[in-house]
Short mmCIF file of C-alpha atoms in Angstrom, two decimals:
data_model
loop_
_atom_site.label_atom_id
_atom_site.label_comp_id
_atom_site.label_asym_id
_atom_site.label_seq_id
_atom_site.Cartn_x
_atom_site.Cartn_y
_atom_site.Cartn_z
CA MET A 1 0.07 0.03 0.04
CA LEU A 2 1.18 3.44 -0.79
CA ARG A 3 1.51 5.42 2.51
CA PRO A 4 2.01 9.11 2.33
CA ARG A 5 5.14 10.06 4.17
CA SER A 6 3.85 13.67 4.86
CA LEU A 7 1.76 14.17 8.01
CA ARG A 8 -0.13 17.03 6.26
CA THR A 9 -0.89 14.82 3.35
CA ARG A 10 -2.12 11.93 5.63
CA LEU A 11 -4.43 14.36 7.47
CA LEU A 12 -5.73 16.01 4.29
CA LEU A 13 -6.33 12.60 2.59
CA ALA A 14 -8.12 11.24 5.61
CA ALA A 15 -10.21 14.49 6.01
CA SER A 16 -11.02 14.48 2.24
CA LEU A 17 -12.29 10.87 2.44
CA VAL A 18 -14.41 11.51 5.35
CA LEU A 19 -15.79 14.63 3.68
CA ALA A 20 -16.33 12.89 0.49
CA ALA A 21 -18.17 9.96 2.10
CA PHE A 22 -20.32 12.44 4.23
CA PHE A 23 -21.34 14.46 1.11
CA VAL A 24 -22.15 11.33 -0.80
CA LEU A 25 -24.28 9.77 1.95
CA THR A 26 -25.95 13.11 2.44
CA GLY A 27 -26.65 13.60 -1.16
CA LEU A 28 -28.06 10.18 -1.63
CA ALA A 29 -30.27 10.58 1.49
CA LEU A 30 -31.51 13.94 0.39
CA GLU A 31 -32.24 12.79 -3.13
CA SER A 32 -34.14 9.81 -1.74
CA ALA A 33 -36.02 11.92 0.75
CA PHE A 34 -36.92 14.41 -2.13
CA GLY A 35 -38.06 11.60 -4.38
CA GLU A 36 -40.29 10.14 -1.72
CA SER A 37 -41.72 13.58 -0.89
CA ALA A 38 -42.34 14.33 -4.55
CA ARG A 39 -44.02 10.95 -5.06
CA GLN A 40 -46.25 11.65 -2.07
CA ALA A 41 -47.14 14.97 -3.41
CA GLN A 42 -48.07 13.30 -6.78
CA GLU A 43 -50.13 10.91 -5.01
CA ASP A 44 -51.95 13.57 -2.91
CA LYS A 45 -52.64 15.62 -6.15
CA LEU A 46 -54.13 12.75 -8.05
CA GLU A 47 -56.22 11.79 -4.99
CA SER A 48 -57.71 15.32 -4.92
CA ILE A 49 -58.47 15.12 -8.62
CA VAL A 50 -60.27 11.68 -7.98
CA TYR A 51 -62.29 13.31 -5.28
CA SER A 52 -63.34 16.20 -7.60
CA LEU A 53 -64.33 13.65 -10.26
CA ILE A 54 -66.55 11.73 -7.80
CA ALA A 55 -68.18 15.07 -7.00
CA ALA A 56 -68.93 15.41 -10.73
CA THR A 57 -70.56 12.02 -11.14
CA ALA A 58 -74.16 11.66 -12.11
CA PRO A 59 -76.30 8.73 -13.62
CA ASN A 60 -76.96 9.00 -17.35
CA PRO A 61 -80.23 8.15 -19.09
CA ALA A 62 -79.26 4.47 -19.29
CA GLY A 63 -78.90 4.35 -15.48
CA GLU A 64 -75.12 4.02 -15.56
CA LEU A 65 -73.00 6.36 -13.48
CA SER A 66 -71.10 8.86 -15.55
CA ILE A 67 -69.24 12.11 -15.29
CA SER A 68 -70.37 15.31 -16.80
CA THR A 69 -67.72 16.86 -18.89
CA SER A 70 -68.95 20.31 -18.08
CA LYS A 71 -68.40 19.78 -14.45
CA VAL A 72 -64.90 18.25 -14.87
CA PRO A 73 -62.85 20.25 -12.18
CA ASP A 74 -59.56 20.20 -14.04
CA GLN A 75 -59.71 21.67 -17.57
CA ARG A 76 -56.77 19.52 -18.73
CA LEU A 77 -59.22 16.58 -18.82
CA THR A 78 -61.11 18.40 -21.59
CA SER A 79 -58.01 18.88 -23.92
CA SER A 80 -57.06 16.37 -26.37
CA ALA A 81 -53.26 17.14 -25.85
CA SER A 82 -53.13 16.94 -22.20
CA SER A 83 -50.92 14.83 -19.96
CA LEU A 84 -53.78 14.21 -17.52
CA GLN A 85 -56.31 11.52 -18.29
CA ALA A 86 -59.30 9.97 -16.41
CA VAL A 87 -61.60 6.99 -16.82
CA LEU A 88 -64.51 5.51 -15.08
CA TYR A 89 -64.78 1.66 -15.06
CA ASN A 90 -67.81 -0.35 -14.09
CA GLU A 91 -67.63 -3.55 -12.12
CA SER A 92 -66.87 -5.51 -15.37
CA GLY A 93 -63.83 -3.37 -16.15
CA ILE A 94 -65.49 -1.56 -19.03
CA PRO A 95 -64.93 2.14 -19.22
CA VAL A 96 -68.28 3.93 -19.13
CA TRP A 97 -66.62 7.36 -19.21
CA ARG A 98 -63.34 8.74 -20.31
CA SER A 99 -61.59 12.09 -20.70
CA VAL A 100 -60.90 13.64 -24.12
CA ALA A 101 -57.18 12.88 -24.07
CA PHE A 102 -57.73 9.22 -23.04
CA GLY A 103 -56.28 7.22 -25.93
CA ASP A 104 -56.27 3.33 -26.44
CA ILE A 105 -58.16 1.81 -23.50
CA PRO A 106 -55.59 -0.33 -21.54
CA ALA A 107 -56.61 -3.63 -19.94
CA ALA A 108 -58.75 -3.21 -16.95
CA PRO A 109 -56.70 -2.37 -13.89
CA THR A 110 -56.59 -4.10 -10.59
CA MET A 111 -59.99 -3.02 -9.18
CA PRO A 112 -59.53 -1.76 -5.57
CA GLY A 113 -62.26 -2.54 -3.05
CA VAL A 114 -64.96 -0.23 -2.16
CA ASN A 115 -63.38 2.92 -0.36
CA GLU A 116 -59.91 1.64 -1.13
CA TRP A 117 -57.16 3.59 -2.91
CA HIS A 118 -54.48 2.17 -5.27
CA PHE A 119 -51.55 4.17 -6.44
CA GLU A 120 -48.96 2.88 -8.75
CA HIS A 121 -46.27 3.85 -11.28
CA LEU A 122 -47.01 2.58 -14.75
CA LYS A 123 -44.05 1.59 -16.86
CA ASN A 124 -45.72 1.69 -20.20
CA PRO A 125 -46.60 4.44 -20.61
CA ASP A 126 -44.50 6.13 -18.04
CA ALA A 127 -47.15 7.67 -15.86
CA PHE A 128 -48.72 7.67 -12.40
CA ALA A 129 -52.13 6.11 -11.90
CA MET A 130 -54.48 6.58 -8.79
CA SER A 131 -57.64 4.27 -8.53
CA PHE A 132 -60.46 4.47 -6.08
CA GLY A 133 -63.33 1.95 -5.71
CA LEU A 134 -66.90 3.20 -5.03
CA ARG A 135 -70.39 1.83 -4.86
CA TRP A 136 -73.35 3.48 -6.52
CA ILE A 137 -76.97 2.84 -5.41
CA ASP A 138 -79.62 3.96 -7.79
CA GLN A 139 -83.28 4.68 -7.26
CA SER A 140 -84.18 0.97 -7.78
CA ASP A 141 -81.89 0.07 -4.89
CA ASP A 142 -79.44 -1.81 -7.19
CA PRO A 143 -75.92 -1.30 -5.89
CA ARG A 144 -73.18 -1.11 -8.58
CA ARG A 145 -69.37 -0.96 -8.24
CA TYR A 146 -67.26 1.52 -10.21
CA THR A 147 -63.65 2.43 -10.18
CA VAL A 148 -62.36 5.92 -10.93
CA MET A 149 -58.84 6.11 -12.30
CA VAL A 150 -56.81 9.21 -12.97
CA ILE A 151 -53.58 8.87 -14.99
CA GLU A 152 -50.78 11.72 -15.30
CA ASP A 153 -47.72 11.58 -17.34
CA ALA A 154 -44.47 11.30 -15.28
CA SER A 155 -42.34 13.41 -17.40
CA SER A 156 -42.90 16.56 -15.38
CA PHE A 157 -42.08 14.59 -12.22
CA ARG A 158 -38.91 13.20 -13.76
CA ALA A 159 -37.88 16.63 -14.95
CA GLN A 160 -38.54 17.98 -11.40
CA LEU A 161 -36.35 15.13 -9.94
CA GLN A 162 -33.49 15.86 -12.58
CA ALA A 163 -33.52 19.62 -11.83
CA TYR A 164 -33.38 18.88 -8.08
CA ARG A 165 -30.58 16.37 -8.55
CA ARG A 166 -28.49 18.71 -10.53
CA ALA A 167 -28.97 21.49 -8.07
CA LEU A 168 -28.30 19.29 -5.22
CA TRP A 169 -25.09 17.72 -6.46
CA THR A 170 -23.89 21.11 -7.76
CA TRP A 171 -24.37 22.72 -4.43
CA LEU A 172 -22.91 19.71 -2.57
CA ALA A 173 -19.74 19.86 -4.75
CA VAL A 174 -19.45 23.58 -4.27
CA CYS A 175 -19.78 23.06 -0.43
CA SER A 176 -17.40 20.09 -0.46
CA LEU A 177 -14.68 22.26 -2.25
CA GLY A 178 -15.31 25.19 0.08
CA LEU A 179 -15.07 22.82 3.17
CA LEU A 180 -11.96 21.18 1.67
CA GLY A 181 -10.36 24.66 1.26
CA VAL A 182 -11.18 25.45 4.84
CA GLN A 183 -9.84 22.08 5.87
CA VAL A 184 -6.57 22.89 4.08
CA LEU A 185 -6.38 26.27 5.87
CA THR A 186 -7.22 24.64 9.19
CA LEU A 187 -4.34 21.98 8.70
CA GLN A 188 -2.08 24.79 7.65
CA TRP A 189 -2.84 26.65 10.90
CA GLY A 190 -2.82 23.45 13.03
CA LEU A 191 0.44 22.26 11.63
CA SER A 192 2.25 25.59 11.72
CA PRO A 193 4.01 24.95 15.10
CA LEU A 194 5.55 21.79 13.42
CA ARG A 195 6.77 23.88 10.57
CA ARG A 196 8.17 26.39 12.97
CA LEU A 197 9.95 23.69 14.96
CA ILE A 198 11.47 22.35 11.65
CA LEU A 199 12.72 25.79 10.77
CA GLU A 200 14.25 26.15 14.28
CA LEU A 201 15.94 22.67 14.06
CA ARG A 202 17.47 23.82 10.71
CA ARG A 203 18.70 27.06 12.22
CA ILE A 204 20.31 24.94 14.99
CA GLU A 205 21.95 22.77 12.37
CA MET A 206 23.38 25.89 10.53
CA GLY A 207 24.61 27.27 13.80
CA HIS A 208 22.36 30.19 13.85
CA GLN A 209 20.98 29.62 17.30
CA PRO A 210 21.95 27.33 20.17
CA GLU A 211 18.59 25.70 21.03
CA ILE A 212 14.88 25.82 20.53
CA GLN A 213 13.64 29.12 21.71
CA SER A 214 10.09 29.61 20.57
CA GLU A 215 6.97 28.83 22.58
CA TYR A 216 4.96 25.80 21.42
CA PRO A 217 1.52 24.31 22.15
CA ASP A 218 1.21 21.99 25.26
CA GLU A 219 1.24 18.91 22.95
CA LEU A 220 4.67 19.81 21.57
CA ARG A 221 6.27 21.25 24.66
CA PRO A 222 7.55 17.94 25.97
CA LEU A 223 9.15 17.28 22.57
CA THR A 224 10.81 20.61 22.39
CA GLN A 225 12.06 20.39 26.06
CA GLY A 226 13.43 16.92 25.37
CA LEU A 227 15.19 18.07 22.28
CA ASN A 228 16.82 21.01 24.11
CA ALA A 229 17.93 18.69 26.85
CA MET A 230 19.43 16.27 24.28
CA ILE A 231 21.35 18.99 22.51
CA GLN A 232 22.67 20.32 25.85
CA ASN A 233 23.65 16.87 27.22
CA GLU A 234 25.38 16.07 23.88
CA ARG A 235 27.38 19.23 23.99
CA ASN A 236 28.32 18.84 27.81
CA GLN A 237 29.30 15.29 27.23
CA GLN A 238 31.56 16.23 24.17
CA THR A 239 33.01 18.96 26.38
CA ARG A 240 33.68 16.49 29.20
CA TYR A 241 35.21 13.98 26.79
CA ARG A 242 37.59 16.59 25.43
CA ASN A 243 38.52 18.05 28.85
CA ALA A 244 39.28 14.48 30.11
CA LEU A 245 41.36 13.65 27.02
CA GLY A 246 43.34 16.92 27.53
CA ASP A 247 43.84 16.10 31.07
CA LEU A 248 45.10 12.64 30.08
CA ALA A 249 47.44 14.06 27.37
CA HIS A 250 48.91 16.49 29.99
CA SER A 251 49.25 13.77 32.60
CA LEU A 252 51.12 11.49 30.18
CA LYS A 253 53.32 14.23 28.87
CA THR A 254 55.45 14.50 32.06
CA PRO A 255 56.13 10.70 32.63
CA LEU A 256 57.09 10.19 28.97
CA ALA A 257 59.44 13.31 29.23
CA VAL A 258 61.07 11.67 32.32
CA VAL A 259 61.39 8.36 30.64
CA GLN A 260 62.92 10.17 27.62
CA GLY A 261 65.43 11.93 29.97
CA ILE A 262 66.41 8.57 31.47
CA VAL A 263 67.10 7.16 28.08
CA ASP A 264 69.95 9.86 27.58
CA GLU A 265 71.60 8.94 30.89
CA PRO A 266 75.27 7.99 30.28
CA GLN A 267 75.26 4.99 32.61
CA ILE A 268 72.61 3.16 30.23
CA THR A 269 74.23 0.94 27.74
CA ASP A 270 73.57 1.51 23.99
CA PRO A 271 71.40 -1.63 23.51
CA MET A 272 69.27 -0.71 26.48
CA ARG A 273 69.16 2.96 25.29
CA HIS A 274 68.12 1.79 21.84
CA THR A 275 65.47 -0.39 23.30
CA LEU A 276 64.10 2.29 25.74
CA ARG A 277 64.06 4.84 22.86
CA GLU A 278 62.03 2.53 20.62
CA GLN A 279 59.52 1.77 23.41
CA VAL A 280 59.07 5.50 24.39
CA GLN A 281 58.61 6.37 20.71
CA SER A 282 55.96 3.56 20.32
CA MET A 283 54.29 4.73 23.53
CA GLN A 284 54.17 8.34 22.19
CA GLN A 285 52.83 7.14 18.82
CA ILE A 286 50.15 4.88 20.30
CA THR A 287 49.16 7.47 22.91
CA GLY A 288 48.81 10.13 20.25
CA TYR A 289 46.87 7.85 18.00
CA GLN A 290 44.45 6.79 20.75
CA LEU A 291 43.89 10.30 21.95
CA ARG A 292 43.02 11.31 18.40
CA LYS A 293 40.74 8.43 17.99
CA ALA A 294 38.91 9.08 21.35
CA ALA A 295 38.75 12.81 20.63
CA ALA A 296 36.74 12.20 17.38
CA ALA A 297 33.49 13.80 17.79
CA GLY A 298 31.72 11.41 15.50
CA ARG A 299 28.33 11.93 14.01
CA ARG A 300 26.43 14.45 16.05
CA THR A 301 22.79 15.33 16.26
CA LEU A 302 21.94 18.67 14.73
CA ALA A 303 25.58 19.37 13.95
CA GLU A 304 26.45 22.63 12.17
CA PRO A 305 27.86 22.07 8.61
CA VAL A 306 31.37 23.16 8.02
CA LEU A 307 32.35 25.24 4.96
CA ILE A 308 34.98 22.89 3.40
CA ARG A 309 36.94 25.06 0.93
CA PRO A 310 38.81 27.16 3.51
CA LEU A 311 39.78 24.21 5.54
CA ALA A 312 40.95 22.25 2.36
CA GLU A 313 43.10 25.20 1.24
CA LYS A 314 44.61 25.48 4.88
CA LEU A 315 45.45 21.70 4.82
CA ALA A 316 46.82 21.75 1.35
CA SER A 317 49.06 24.69 2.06
CA ALA A 318 50.40 22.94 5.22
CA VAL A 319 51.03 19.74 3.47
CA SER A 320 52.69 21.48 0.52
CA LYS A 321 55.16 23.15 2.92
CA VAL A 322 55.97 19.91 4.77
CA TYR A 323 56.70 18.13 1.52
CA ALA A 324 58.19 21.15 -0.30
CA SER A 325 61.41 19.14 -1.14
CA ARG A 326 59.11 16.83 -3.17
CA ASN A 327 57.46 19.68 -5.05
CA VAL A 328 53.97 18.29 -4.21
CA GLN A 329 51.07 19.92 -6.23
CA ILE A 330 47.69 19.63 -4.62
CA ASP A 331 44.61 20.35 -6.65
CA ILE A 332 41.41 21.30 -4.78
CA ASP A 333 38.25 20.56 -6.58
CA VAL A 334 35.74 21.95 -3.98
CA ASP A 335 32.85 24.42 -4.63
CA PRO A 336 33.38 27.56 -2.44
CA ASN A 337 29.87 27.07 -1.07
CA THR A 338 30.08 23.36 -0.23
CA ARG A 339 29.41 22.50 3.42
CA VAL A 340 29.97 19.04 5.11
CA ARG A 341 27.92 18.10 8.08
CA ALA A 342 30.74 17.04 10.51
CA GLU A 343 32.94 18.39 13.28
CA SER A 344 35.73 20.66 11.91
CA GLY A 345 38.38 18.92 14.03
CA ASP A 346 37.31 15.57 12.52
CA LEU A 347 37.51 17.05 9.10
CA PHE A 348 40.95 18.23 9.75
CA GLU A 349 41.98 14.73 10.95
CA LEU A 350 40.30 12.97 7.93
CA ILE A 351 41.45 15.24 5.19
CA GLY A 352 44.81 15.95 6.83
CA ASN A 353 45.70 12.26 7.01
CA LEU A 354 44.60 11.49 3.59
CA LEU A 355 46.54 14.46 2.00
CA ASP A 356 49.62 13.57 4.15
CA ASN A 357 49.53 9.93 2.93
CA ALA A 358 48.96 11.01 -0.72
CA ALA A 359 51.79 13.49 -0.62
CA LYS A 360 54.19 11.12 1.31
CA TYR A 361 53.55 7.99 -0.93
CA GLY A 362 52.73 9.67 -4.21
CA ASN A 363 54.98 11.11 -6.87
CA GLY A 364 54.05 14.72 -6.48
CA ARG A 365 50.35 14.93 -7.74
CA VAL A 366 47.50 14.95 -5.40
CA ARG A 367 43.85 15.90 -5.95
CA LEU A 368 41.17 16.55 -3.31
CA SER A 369 37.48 16.72 -4.35
CA VAL A 370 34.43 17.13 -2.13
CA GLN A 371 30.75 16.72 -3.24
CA VAL A 372 27.59 16.86 -1.38
CA THR A 373 24.44 15.11 -2.56
CA GLY A 374 21.49 15.66 -0.42
CA ARG A 375 22.70 15.15 3.06
CA THR A 376 25.51 12.73 2.14
CA SER A 377 29.10 14.00 1.69
CA PHE A 378 31.75 12.45 -0.65
CA ILE A 379 35.39 13.14 -0.10
CA GLU A 380 37.94 11.81 -2.62
CA VAL A 381 41.73 12.00 -2.47
CA CYS A 382 43.80 10.64 -5.42
CA ASP A 383 47.55 10.47 -6.03
CA ASP A 384 49.96 9.22 -8.59
CA GLY A 385 51.83 6.76 -6.47
CA PRO A 386 52.01 2.96 -6.45
CA GLY A 387 48.62 2.65 -5.16
CA PHE A 388 47.11 0.15 -2.76
CA PRO A 389 47.53 -3.56 -2.68
CA GLU A 390 44.75 -5.75 -4.09
CA ASP A 391 43.54 -6.85 -0.55
CA ALA A 392 43.49 -3.34 0.91
CA GLU A 393 39.61 -3.32 0.89
CA GLU A 394 39.46 -6.66 2.69
CA LEU A 395 41.82 -5.47 5.36
CA LEU A 396 39.51 -2.46 6.07
CA GLU A 397 36.40 -4.75 5.98
CA ARG A 398 37.98 -7.01 8.68
CA GLY A 399 38.26 -3.85 10.87
CA VAL A 400 42.01 -3.47 11.18
CA ARG A 401 42.71 -0.64 13.65
CA ALA A 402 45.83 1.06 14.86
CA ASP A 403 48.04 -1.88 14.14
CA MET A 404 47.17 -2.06 10.45
CA LYS A 405 50.10 -1.75 8.16
CA ILE A 406 49.01 -1.34 4.56
CA PRO A 407 51.96 -1.50 2.11
CA GLY A 408 52.59 1.89 0.66
CA GLN A 409 50.33 3.76 2.99
CA GLY A 410 50.94 5.44 6.38
CA ILE A 411 49.35 4.53 9.72
CA GLY A 412 47.19 7.59 9.49
CA LEU A 413 44.78 5.60 7.33
CA ALA A 414 43.69 3.59 10.34
CA ALA A 415 42.65 6.92 12.10
CA VAL A 416 40.69 7.81 9.01
CA TYR A 417 38.95 4.43 9.12
CA ASP A 418 37.90 4.83 12.74
CA LEU A 419 36.50 8.37 12.18
CA VAL A 420 34.61 7.19 9.18
CA VAL A 421 33.09 4.38 11.28
CA ALA A 422 32.26 6.92 14.06
CA TYR A 423 30.20 8.74 11.32
CA ASP A 424 28.45 5.57 10.31
CA GLY A 425 30.09 6.17 6.87
CA GLN A 426 31.98 4.05 4.40
CA ILE A 427 35.46 4.07 2.96
CA ASP A 428 36.62 2.66 -0.39
CA LEU A 429 40.08 2.17 -1.40
CA GLY A 430 40.69 2.15 -5.29
CA ARG A 431 42.85 3.22 -8.02
CA SER A 432 42.97 6.79 -9.36
CA ASP A 433 43.10 7.93 -13.01
CA TRP A 434 46.73 8.36 -12.58
CA GLY A 435 47.36 4.96 -11.66
CA GLY A 436 47.89 5.64 -7.88
CA GLY A 437 45.73 5.37 -4.90
CA LYS A 438 42.23 6.69 -4.49
CA VAL A 439 40.50 6.95 -1.18
CA THR A 440 36.71 7.77 -1.21
CA LEU A 441 34.84 8.51 1.94
CA ARG A 442 31.06 8.56 2.20
CA LEU A 443 29.74 10.40 5.28
CA PRO A 444 26.02 10.56 5.85
CA GLY A 445 24.46 13.77 7.08
#
């Protein structure tokens, strides 16, 4: 089933369905009620004509009951082109009187009992018929049964129904469109706090405000308070982490400096000095790596996007100076307005390590390109060096960390891998157009 993802679309669709069902059922009910009312009015009208005809009855010279044409109450019965017809049947079903417009005599109708009425809708011709049974007692005290029938063409009745139906459904359609418009405006007004909340969250992401600041209805207040608490807790936690890591780095610096000083003592033998120096350097390297790894902010909720071009130019300039003797040329293919949703410190670590590896192990040509599609950022660094071994991707997939040693690449690639994992991203090691290494990072927003 297709399920609308928009809350506004869902509400509007549900309201439209309910509104359509209501108007359809209302229209059908009103149409049926009007039809019954019109049919009852038709029945009452024919009944009154029957009464007027009975009032105009009188015996003819043959002793049969008849109706005087001059006393007929409705002048339509005296016209040959009239839609109203009348007939008087005797008890044998033989007409003893009929109106001027009465054409071919149909078969005798169902004779109602004395003082009984019978109303029906004839199919052929399309007309309404009202019959009434009566008993006539002449001077010789000879009771006779008669039936008075009035027939009126149903075309005017149907025209009336059609006109009512057109007017009814036209006005119902107009009312439904009007109510639908009112419903849209109501939804716009009812959902405006949610739209305002979305705008505030986007401003927080862009770094234009620190938290949600507007007042919201009671139903949204727990949500906004929870979001503010989450944002504040995340920032406090990140600050505590960095402060703790700074304290750890400061605490380790002095003991390592002491050990480094002991290494230079003259009474230590050269083999021991060499071993100690290697261990101290290894400790410094591992400590620095682990501190960088732990300091990675990772993917943050409502993180402010970073303008990437100035950061890339700064890193490219620094790497070019470090490897000035190798005449490294770094091409930057980054739009000036491109922003990446990540911590600036993490981006320095990612791009800096990739550029450093490319400059160190390439042959002088490096290219950095950054593209953003939707909320996903793609960072690509290429060089013209020997490239990666064939199993480089498998090593990353197996999750090699600080101890990974990919031939031809530096240990900084491990830090890059850990940062990418912290952002729930992906890293791909391939071959560049120049034949060297190509590292592609995919960071979701």
